[in-house]
PDB file of C-alpha atoms in Angstrom:
ATOM      1  CA  GLN A   1     -13.161  -2.603 -29.701  1.00  0.00           C
ATOM      2  CA  VAL A   2     -13.863  -4.819 -26.717  1.00  0.00           C
ATOM      3  CA  ARG A   3     -16.953  -3.920 -24.718  1.00  0.00           C
ATOM      4  CA  LEU A   4     -18.556  -5.424 -21.645  1.00  0.00           C
ATOM      5  CA  LYS A   5     -22.116  -4.711 -20.591  1.00  0.00           C
ATOM      6  CA  GLU A   6     -23.853  -5.868 -17.440  1.00  0.00           C
ATOM      7  CA  SER A   7     -27.546  -6.572 -17.107  1.00  0.00           C
ATOM      8  CA  GLY A   8     -29.873  -7.866 -14.441  1.00  0.00           C
ATOM      9  CA  PRO A   9     -32.690  -6.905 -12.093  1.00  0.00           C
ATOM     10  CA  GLY A  10     -32.109  -3.694 -10.202  1.00  0.00           C
ATOM     11  CA  LEU A  11     -34.047  -4.882  -7.157  1.00  0.00           C
ATOM     12  CA  VAL A  12     -33.709  -8.196  -5.335  1.00  0.00           C
ATOM     13  CA  LYS A  13     -35.503  -9.284  -2.174  1.00  0.00           C
ATOM     14  CA  PRO A  14     -33.548 -10.359   0.905  1.00  0.00           C
ATOM     15  CA  SER A  15     -32.723 -14.096   1.034  1.00  0.00           C
ATOM     16  CA  GLU A  16     -33.214 -14.452  -2.734  1.00  0.00           C
ATOM     17  CA  THR A  17     -30.565 -15.029  -5.422  1.00  0.00           C
ATOM     18  CA  LEU A  18     -29.065 -12.139  -7.375  1.00  0.00           C
ATOM     19  CA  SER A  19     -28.411 -12.996 -11.049  1.00  0.00           C
ATOM     20  CA  LEU A  20     -26.351 -10.825 -13.395  1.00  0.00           C
ATOM     21  CA  THR A  21     -25.084 -11.283 -16.949  1.00  0.00           C
ATOM     22  CA  CYS A  22     -22.157  -9.643 -18.720  1.00  0.00           C
ATOM     23  CA  VAL A  23     -22.296  -9.648 -22.508  1.00  0.00           C
ATOM     24  CA  VAL A  24     -18.910  -9.339 -24.212  1.00  0.00           C
ATOM     25  CA  SER A  25     -18.512  -7.890 -27.697  1.00  0.00           C
ATOM     26  CA  GLY A  26     -15.381  -7.501 -29.796  1.00  0.00           C
ATOM     27  CA  TYR A  27     -13.545 -10.466 -28.272  1.00  0.00           C
ATOM     28  CA  SER A  28     -14.262 -14.157 -27.808  1.00  0.00           C
ATOM     29  CA  ILE A  29     -14.209 -15.141 -24.135  1.00  0.00           C
ATOM     30  CA  SER A  30     -12.922 -18.572 -25.140  1.00  0.00           C
ATOM     31  CA  SER A  31      -9.761 -17.006 -26.601  1.00  0.00           C
ATOM     32  CA  GLY A  32      -8.245 -16.184 -23.241  1.00  0.00           C
ATOM     33  CA  TYR A  33      -8.299 -13.710 -20.342  1.00  0.00           C
ATOM     34  CA  TYR A  34      -9.917 -14.016 -16.958  1.00  0.00           C
ATOM     35  CA  TRP A  35     -13.497 -12.745 -16.751  1.00  0.00           C
ATOM     36  CA  GLY A  36     -14.663 -11.446 -13.428  1.00  0.00           C
ATOM     37  CA  TRP A  37     -17.029  -9.520 -11.203  1.00  0.00           C
ATOM     38  CA  ILE A  38     -16.244  -6.655  -8.837  1.00  0.00           C
ATOM     39  CA  ARG A  39     -18.716  -4.697  -6.730  1.00  0.00           C
ATOM     40  CA  GLN A  40     -18.840  -1.329  -5.008  1.00  0.00           C
ATOM     41  CA  PRO A  41     -21.325  -0.599  -2.185  1.00  0.00           C
ATOM     42  CA  PRO A  42     -22.677   2.958  -2.115  1.00  0.00           C
ATOM     43  CA  GLY A  43     -19.950   5.380  -1.058  1.00  0.00           C
ATOM     44  CA  LYS A  44     -17.442   2.577  -0.466  1.00  0.00           C
ATOM     45  CA  GLY A  45     -14.481   0.936  -2.161  1.00  0.00           C
ATOM     46  CA  LEU A  46     -14.076  -1.927  -4.605  1.00  0.00           C
ATOM     47  CA  GLU A  47     -14.486  -5.588  -3.677  1.00  0.00           C
ATOM     48  CA  TRP A  48     -13.509  -8.448  -5.971  1.00  0.00           C
ATOM     49  CA  ILE A  49     -16.122 -11.201  -6.110  1.00  0.00           C
ATOM     50  CA  ALA A  50     -15.010 -13.876  -8.568  1.00  0.00           C
ATOM     51  CA  SER A  51     -13.065 -14.581 -11.755  1.00  0.00           C
ATOM     52  CA  SER A  52     -12.923 -17.437 -14.209  1.00  0.00           C
ATOM     53  CA  TYR A  53     -10.668 -18.509 -17.055  1.00  0.00           C
ATOM     54  CA  HIS A  54     -12.368 -20.137 -20.009  1.00  0.00           C
ATOM     55  CA  SER A  55     -10.691 -23.483 -19.406  1.00  0.00           C
ATOM     56  CA  GLY A  56     -10.118 -23.463 -15.684  1.00  0.00           C
ATOM     57  CA  SER A  57     -11.858 -23.566 -12.345  1.00  0.00           C
ATOM     58  CA  PRO A  58     -13.460 -20.368 -11.085  1.00  0.00           C
ATOM     59  CA  LEU A  59     -11.933 -18.512  -8.176  1.00  0.00           C
ATOM     60  CA  TYR A  60     -13.934 -16.751  -5.488  1.00  0.00           C
ATOM     61  CA  ASN A  61     -13.522 -14.283  -2.678  1.00  0.00           C
ATOM     62  CA  PRO A  62     -13.685 -16.356   0.536  1.00  0.00           C
ATOM     63  CA  SER A  63     -15.453 -13.463   2.281  1.00  0.00           C
ATOM     64  CA  LEU A  64     -18.611 -14.351   0.377  1.00  0.00           C
ATOM     65  CA  ASN A  65     -18.840 -17.710   2.139  1.00  0.00           C
ATOM     66  CA  SER A  66     -19.510 -19.756  -1.011  1.00  0.00           C
ATOM     67  CA  ARG A  67     -22.575 -17.688  -1.967  1.00  0.00           C
ATOM     68  CA  ALA A  68     -21.170 -16.661  -5.367  1.00  0.00           C
ATOM     69  CA  THR A  69     -21.145 -18.677  -8.592  1.00  0.00           C
ATOM     70  CA  ILE A  70     -19.560 -17.453 -11.821  1.00  0.00           C
ATOM     71  CA  SER A  71     -20.099 -19.252 -15.113  1.00  0.00           C
ATOM     72  CA  LEU A  72     -18.996 -18.669 -18.699  1.00  0.00           C
ATOM     73  CA  ASP A  73     -21.257 -19.317 -21.716  1.00  0.00           C
ATOM     74  CA  THR A  74     -18.922 -19.372 -24.705  1.00  0.00           C
ATOM     75  CA  SER A  75     -21.790 -20.043 -27.134  1.00  0.00           C
ATOM     76  CA  LYS A  76     -23.344 -16.690 -26.229  1.00  0.00           C
ATOM     77  CA  ASN A  77     -20.016 -14.959 -25.459  1.00  0.00           C
ATOM     78  CA  GLN A  78     -21.190 -13.925 -22.041  1.00  0.00           C
ATOM     79  CA  PHE A  79     -20.636 -14.769 -18.419  1.00  0.00           C
ATOM     80  CA  SER A  80     -22.826 -14.560 -15.368  1.00  0.00           C
ATOM     81  CA  LEU A  81     -22.842 -14.170 -11.608  1.00  0.00           C
ATOM     82  CA  LYS A  82     -25.242 -15.672  -9.131  1.00  0.00           C
ATOM     83  CA  LEU A  83     -25.135 -14.558  -5.509  1.00  0.00           C
ATOM     84  CA  SER A  84     -27.385 -16.456  -3.140  1.00  0.00           C
ATOM     85  CA  SER A  85     -29.015 -15.511   0.160  1.00  0.00           C
ATOM     86  CA  VAL A  86     -28.581 -11.809  -0.395  1.00  0.00           C
ATOM     87  CA  THR A  87     -28.932  -9.200   2.331  1.00  0.00           C
ATOM     88  CA  ALA A  88     -28.868  -5.416   2.359  1.00  0.00           C
ATOM     89  CA  ALA A  89     -25.070  -5.632   2.589  1.00  0.00           C
ATOM     90  CA  ASP A  90     -25.045  -6.917  -0.999  1.00  0.00           C
ATOM     91  CA  THR A  91     -26.507  -3.645  -2.285  1.00  0.00           C
ATOM     92  CA  ALA A  92     -23.894  -2.270  -4.669  1.00  0.00           C
ATOM     93  CA  VAL A  93     -22.893  -1.356  -8.182  1.00  0.00           C
ATOM     94  CA  TYR A  94     -21.721  -4.578  -9.820  1.00  0.00           C
ATOM     95  CA  TYR A  95     -19.051  -4.408 -12.523  1.00  0.00           C
ATOM     96  CA  CYS A  96     -17.854  -7.075 -14.892  1.00  0.00           C
ATOM     97  CA  ALA A  97     -14.277  -6.838 -16.122  1.00  0.00           C
ATOM     98  CA  ARG A  98     -11.526  -8.787 -17.860  1.00  0.00           C
ATOM     99  CA  ALA A  99      -7.929  -9.351 -16.849  1.00  0.00           C
ATOM    100  CA  PRO A 100      -5.027 -10.888 -18.790  1.00  0.00           C
ATOM    101  CA  GLY A 101      -3.966 -14.333 -17.728  1.00  0.00           C
ATOM    102  CA  ASP A 102      -3.530 -17.948 -18.667  1.00  0.00           C
ATOM    103  CA  SER A 103      -4.126 -21.368 -17.203  1.00  0.00           C
ATOM    104  CA  SER A 104      -1.457 -20.662 -14.595  1.00  0.00           C
ATOM    105  CA  GLY A 105      -3.163 -17.564 -13.253  1.00  0.00           C
ATOM    106  CA  LEU A 106      -3.638 -13.839 -13.635  1.00  0.00           C
ATOM    107  CA  THR A 107      -0.787 -11.997 -15.255  1.00  0.00           C
ATOM    108  CA  ASP A 108      -2.131  -8.481 -15.062  1.00  0.00           C
ATOM    109  CA  ALA A 109      -4.801  -6.066 -13.902  1.00  0.00           C
ATOM    110  CA  PHE A 110      -8.408  -5.493 -15.005  1.00  0.00           C
ATOM    111  CA  ASP A 111      -7.947  -3.650 -18.282  1.00  0.00           C
ATOM    112  CA  ILE A 112     -11.535  -3.380 -19.522  1.00  0.00           C
ATOM    113  CA  TRP A 113     -14.622  -2.793 -17.378  1.00  0.00           C
ATOM    114  CA  GLY A 114     -18.326  -2.684 -18.000  1.00  0.00           C
ATOM    115  CA  GLN A 115     -20.283   0.433 -17.069  1.00  0.00           C
ATOM    116  CA  GLY A 116     -21.727  -1.238 -13.982  1.00  0.00           C
ATOM    117  CA  THR A 117     -25.244  -2.099 -12.905  1.00  0.00           C
ATOM    118  CA  THR A 118     -26.863  -1.070  -9.637  1.00  0.00           C
ATOM    119  CA  VAL A 119     -28.453  -3.766  -7.513  1.00  0.00           C
ATOM    120  CA  THR A 120     -30.519  -2.917  -4.454  1.00  0.00           C
ATOM    121  CA  VAL A 121     -31.519  -5.587  -1.935  1.00  0.00           C
ATOM    122  CA  SER A 122     -34.766  -4.620  -0.292  1.00  0.00           C
ATOM    123  CA  SER A 123     -38.165  -6.058   0.432  1.00  0.00           C
TER     124      SER A 123
ATOM    125  CA  GLU B   1      -5.387 -12.182   2.449  1.00  0.00           C
ATOM    126  CA  ILE B   2      -3.148  -9.291   1.417  1.00  0.00           C
ATOM    127  CA  VAL B   3      -4.400  -6.007   2.854  1.00  0.00           C
ATOM    128  CA  MET B   4      -3.809  -2.894   0.760  1.00  0.00           C
ATOM    129  CA  THR B   5      -3.643   0.434   2.618  1.00  0.00           C
ATOM    130  CA  GLN B   6      -3.788   3.731   0.781  1.00  0.00           C
ATOM    131  CA  SER B   7      -2.803   7.127   2.119  1.00  0.00           C
ATOM    132  CA  PRO B   8      -3.862   9.775   2.488  1.00  0.00           C
ATOM    133  CA  ALA B   9      -7.610   9.218   2.313  1.00  0.00           C
ATOM    134  CA  THR B  10      -8.028  12.693   0.820  1.00  0.00           C
ATOM    135  CA  LEU B  11      -5.423  14.810  -0.939  1.00  0.00           C
ATOM    136  CA  SER B  12      -6.104  18.501  -1.604  1.00  0.00           C
ATOM    137  CA  VAL B  13      -4.039  19.809  -4.499  1.00  0.00           C
ATOM    138  CA  SER B  14      -4.118  22.904  -6.676  1.00  0.00           C
ATOM    139  CA  PRO B  15      -4.299  22.514 -10.464  1.00  0.00           C
ATOM    140  CA  GLY B  16      -0.821  22.340 -11.948  1.00  0.00           C
ATOM    141  CA  GLU B  17       0.727  20.972  -8.767  1.00  0.00           C
ATOM    142  CA  ARG B  18       2.144  17.499  -8.202  1.00  0.00           C
ATOM    143  CA  ALA B  19       0.158  14.828  -6.394  1.00  0.00           C
ATOM    144  CA  THR B  20       1.748  11.842  -4.685  1.00  0.00           C
ATOM    145  CA  LEU B  21      -0.444   8.924  -3.604  1.00  0.00           C
ATOM    146  CA  SER B  22       0.783   5.983  -1.541  1.00  0.00           C
ATOM    147  CA  CYS B  23      -0.235   2.339  -1.392  1.00  0.00           C
ATOM    148  CA  ARG B  24       1.181  -0.202   1.047  1.00  0.00           C
ATOM    149  CA  ALA B  25       0.718  -3.982   0.942  1.00  0.00           C
ATOM    150  CA  SER B  26       0.652  -6.127   4.089  1.00  0.00           C
ATOM    151  CA  GLN B  27       3.118  -8.495   2.405  1.00  0.00           C
ATOM    152  CA  SER B  28       5.157  -8.398  -0.764  1.00  0.00           C
ATOM    153  CA  VAL B  29       3.225  -8.313  -4.019  1.00  0.00           C
ATOM    154  CA  SER B  30       6.381  -8.008  -6.133  1.00  0.00           C
ATOM    155  CA  SER B  31       5.472  -5.633  -8.988  1.00  0.00           C
ATOM    156  CA  ASN B  32       1.961  -7.036  -9.417  1.00  0.00           C
ATOM    157  CA  LEU B  33       0.255  -3.790  -8.520  1.00  0.00           C
ATOM    158  CA  ALA B  34      -2.223  -1.700 -10.483  1.00  0.00           C
ATOM    159  CA  TRP B  35      -3.675   1.785 -10.106  1.00  0.00           C
ATOM    160  CA  TYR B  36      -7.157   2.782 -11.220  1.00  0.00           C
ATOM    161  CA  GLN B  37      -8.908   6.134 -11.549  1.00  0.00           C
ATOM    162  CA  GLN B  38     -12.631   6.409 -10.864  1.00  0.00           C
ATOM    163  CA  LYS B  39     -14.844   9.422 -11.487  1.00  0.00           C
ATOM    164  CA  PRO B  40     -18.371   9.785 -10.069  1.00  0.00           C
ATOM    165  CA  GLY B  41     -20.863   7.512 -11.793  1.00  0.00           C
ATOM    166  CA  GLN B  42     -18.178   5.808 -13.877  1.00  0.00           C
ATOM    167  CA  ALA B  43     -16.378   2.498 -13.818  1.00  0.00           C
ATOM    168  CA  PRO B  44     -12.746   2.413 -12.722  1.00  0.00           C
ATOM    169  CA  ARG B  45     -10.200   2.989 -15.477  1.00  0.00           C
ATOM    170  CA  LEU B  46      -6.833   1.230 -15.488  1.00  0.00           C
ATOM    171  CA  LEU B  47      -3.971   3.735 -15.261  1.00  0.00           C
ATOM    172  CA  ILE B  48      -0.906   1.704 -14.290  1.00  0.00           C
ATOM    173  CA  TYR B  49      -0.113  -2.011 -14.202  1.00  0.00           C
ATOM    174  CA  GLY B  50       3.025  -3.869 -13.265  1.00  0.00           C
ATOM    175  CA  ALA B  51       3.570  -1.057 -10.722  1.00  0.00           C
ATOM    176  CA  SER B  52       5.015   1.298 -13.339  1.00  0.00           C
ATOM    177  CA  THR B  53       3.658   0.633 -16.833  1.00  0.00           C
ATOM    178  CA  ARG B  54       1.083   3.085 -18.136  1.00  0.00           C
ATOM    179  CA  ALA B  55      -1.998   1.523 -19.703  1.00  0.00           C
ATOM    180  CA  THR B  56      -2.938   2.368 -23.273  1.00  0.00           C
ATOM    181  CA  GLY B  57      -3.886   6.002 -23.739  1.00  0.00           C
ATOM    182  CA  ILE B  58      -2.834   7.157 -20.263  1.00  0.00           C
ATOM    183  CA  PRO B  59      -1.011  10.516 -20.296  1.00  0.00           C
ATOM    184  CA  ALA B  60       2.653  10.668 -19.363  1.00  0.00           C
ATOM    185  CA  ARG B  61       1.899  12.877 -16.332  1.00  0.00           C
ATOM    186  CA  PHE B  62       0.808   9.683 -14.550  1.00  0.00           C
ATOM    187  CA  SER B  63       3.667   7.560 -13.261  1.00  0.00           C
ATOM    188  CA  GLY B  64       3.920   4.629 -10.896  1.00  0.00           C
ATOM    189  CA  SER B  65       6.833   3.358  -8.864  1.00  0.00           C
ATOM    190  CA  GLY B  66       7.694   0.865  -6.155  1.00  0.00           C
ATOM    191  CA  SER B  67       7.900  -2.865  -5.595  1.00  0.00           C
ATOM    192  CA  GLY B  68       7.411  -5.288  -2.754  1.00  0.00           C
ATOM    193  CA  THR B  69       5.182  -3.538  -0.237  1.00  0.00           C
ATOM    194  CA  GLU B  70       5.513   0.198  -0.976  1.00  0.00           C
ATOM    195  CA  PHE B  71       4.092   1.869  -4.073  1.00  0.00           C
ATOM    196  CA  THR B  72       3.519   5.406  -5.286  1.00  0.00           C
ATOM    197  CA  LEU B  73       1.334   6.979  -7.957  1.00  0.00           C
ATOM    198  CA  THR B  74       2.509  10.424  -9.014  1.00  0.00           C
ATOM    199  CA  ILE B  75       0.549  12.889 -11.091  1.00  0.00           C
ATOM    200  CA  SER B  76       3.141  15.414 -12.163  1.00  0.00           C
ATOM    201  CA  SER B  77       0.901  18.391 -12.960  1.00  0.00           C
ATOM    202  CA  LEU B  78      -2.741  18.023 -12.030  1.00  0.00           C
ATOM    203  CA  GLN B  79      -5.276  18.804 -14.698  1.00  0.00           C
ATOM    204  CA  SER B  80      -8.947  19.474 -13.988  1.00  0.00           C
ATOM    205  CA  GLU B  81      -9.907  16.035 -15.271  1.00  0.00           C
ATOM    206  CA  ASP B  82      -7.560  14.343 -12.777  1.00  0.00           C
ATOM    207  CA  PHE B  83      -9.623  15.191  -9.713  1.00  0.00           C
ATOM    208  CA  ALA B  84     -11.096  11.786  -8.902  1.00  0.00           C
ATOM    209  CA  LEU B  85     -10.776   8.699  -6.722  1.00  0.00           C
ATOM    210  CA  TYR B  86      -7.729   6.482  -7.105  1.00  0.00           C
ATOM    211  CA  TYR B  87      -7.453   2.829  -6.080  1.00  0.00           C
ATOM    212  CA  CYS B  88      -4.530   0.427  -5.963  1.00  0.00           C
ATOM    213  CA  GLN B  89      -4.985  -3.328  -6.417  1.00  0.00           C
ATOM    214  CA  GLN B  90      -2.682  -6.300  -6.009  1.00  0.00           C
ATOM    215  CA  TYR B  91      -2.842  -9.345  -8.265  1.00  0.00           C
ATOM    216  CA  ASN B  92       0.197 -11.212  -6.984  1.00  0.00           C
ATOM    217  CA  ASN B  93      -1.434 -13.466  -4.441  1.00  0.00           C
ATOM    218  CA  TRP B  94      -5.038 -14.518  -4.923  1.00  0.00           C
ATOM    219  CA  PRO B  95      -7.732 -15.363  -4.199  1.00  0.00           C
ATOM    220  CA  PRO B  96      -8.717 -12.903  -3.114  1.00  0.00           C
ATOM    221  CA  LEU B  97      -7.693 -10.045  -5.363  1.00  0.00           C
ATOM    222  CA  THR B  98      -7.645  -7.010  -3.090  1.00  0.00           C
ATOM    223  CA  PHE B  99      -8.026  -3.274  -3.505  1.00  0.00           C
ATOM    224  CA  GLY B 100      -6.941  -0.408  -1.319  1.00  0.00           C
ATOM    225  CA  GLY B 101      -9.542   1.832   0.290  1.00  0.00           C
ATOM    226  CA  GLY B 102      -8.927   4.646  -2.165  1.00  0.00           C
ATOM    227  CA  THR B 103      -7.525   8.181  -2.184  1.00  0.00           C
ATOM    228  CA  LYS B 104      -9.710  11.087  -3.206  1.00  0.00           C
ATOM    229  CA  VAL B 105      -7.827  13.837  -5.016  1.00  0.00           C
ATOM    230  CA  GLU B 106      -9.747  17.073  -4.607  1.00  0.00           C
ATOM    231  CA  ILE B 107      -9.250  20.652  -5.676  1.00  0.00           C
ATOM    232  CA  LYS B 108      -7.522  22.802  -3.082  1.00  0.00           C
TER     233      LYS B 108
END
């Protein structure tokens, strides 16, 4: 059974960098699929942040103005998100998820999600 | 960026009745459209992909239809566990991947 689990600090100060990790069990991230991050501000909808294929270039939401960096660590079977220069607007539940795809692109929707981790940006 | 618009924002339905949720894309997404269900405090769960294919383990009362810019999620006979938030998402043209604003299905 494939499982994803997010971890990271629950509180980040404004202007600092938010760092999250998603540990994957039951499937090797180097075997395929896109691995990504989605967030949900309190009481609001879902926003895609970034996704990466194990052998391709990451893709990002332009709305984040190049503040996001996603990276895959195949040796640890996990992937991470860094979001720089955070503000209160980055307060959200952050989910990691996988989506089918290949080197040409996504072929389907996010089929497995982590439980989510809450990040609050506050001094 | 493809904008996804869901309607209505809230749908009040009695248990056992049919619920019809709509999702419109600002440009064609072919059949590359998914529906998710989200309950309070939980992660979204994939219900439908490819506009009309049920994900593994999803009951047959959930069905999806449409292509291009107009899509519908139908729940044929609402059960108590179906009262939740529902989101559509396109994966035809990205980045960015985009979600609709959601429809809340509540008990009438």
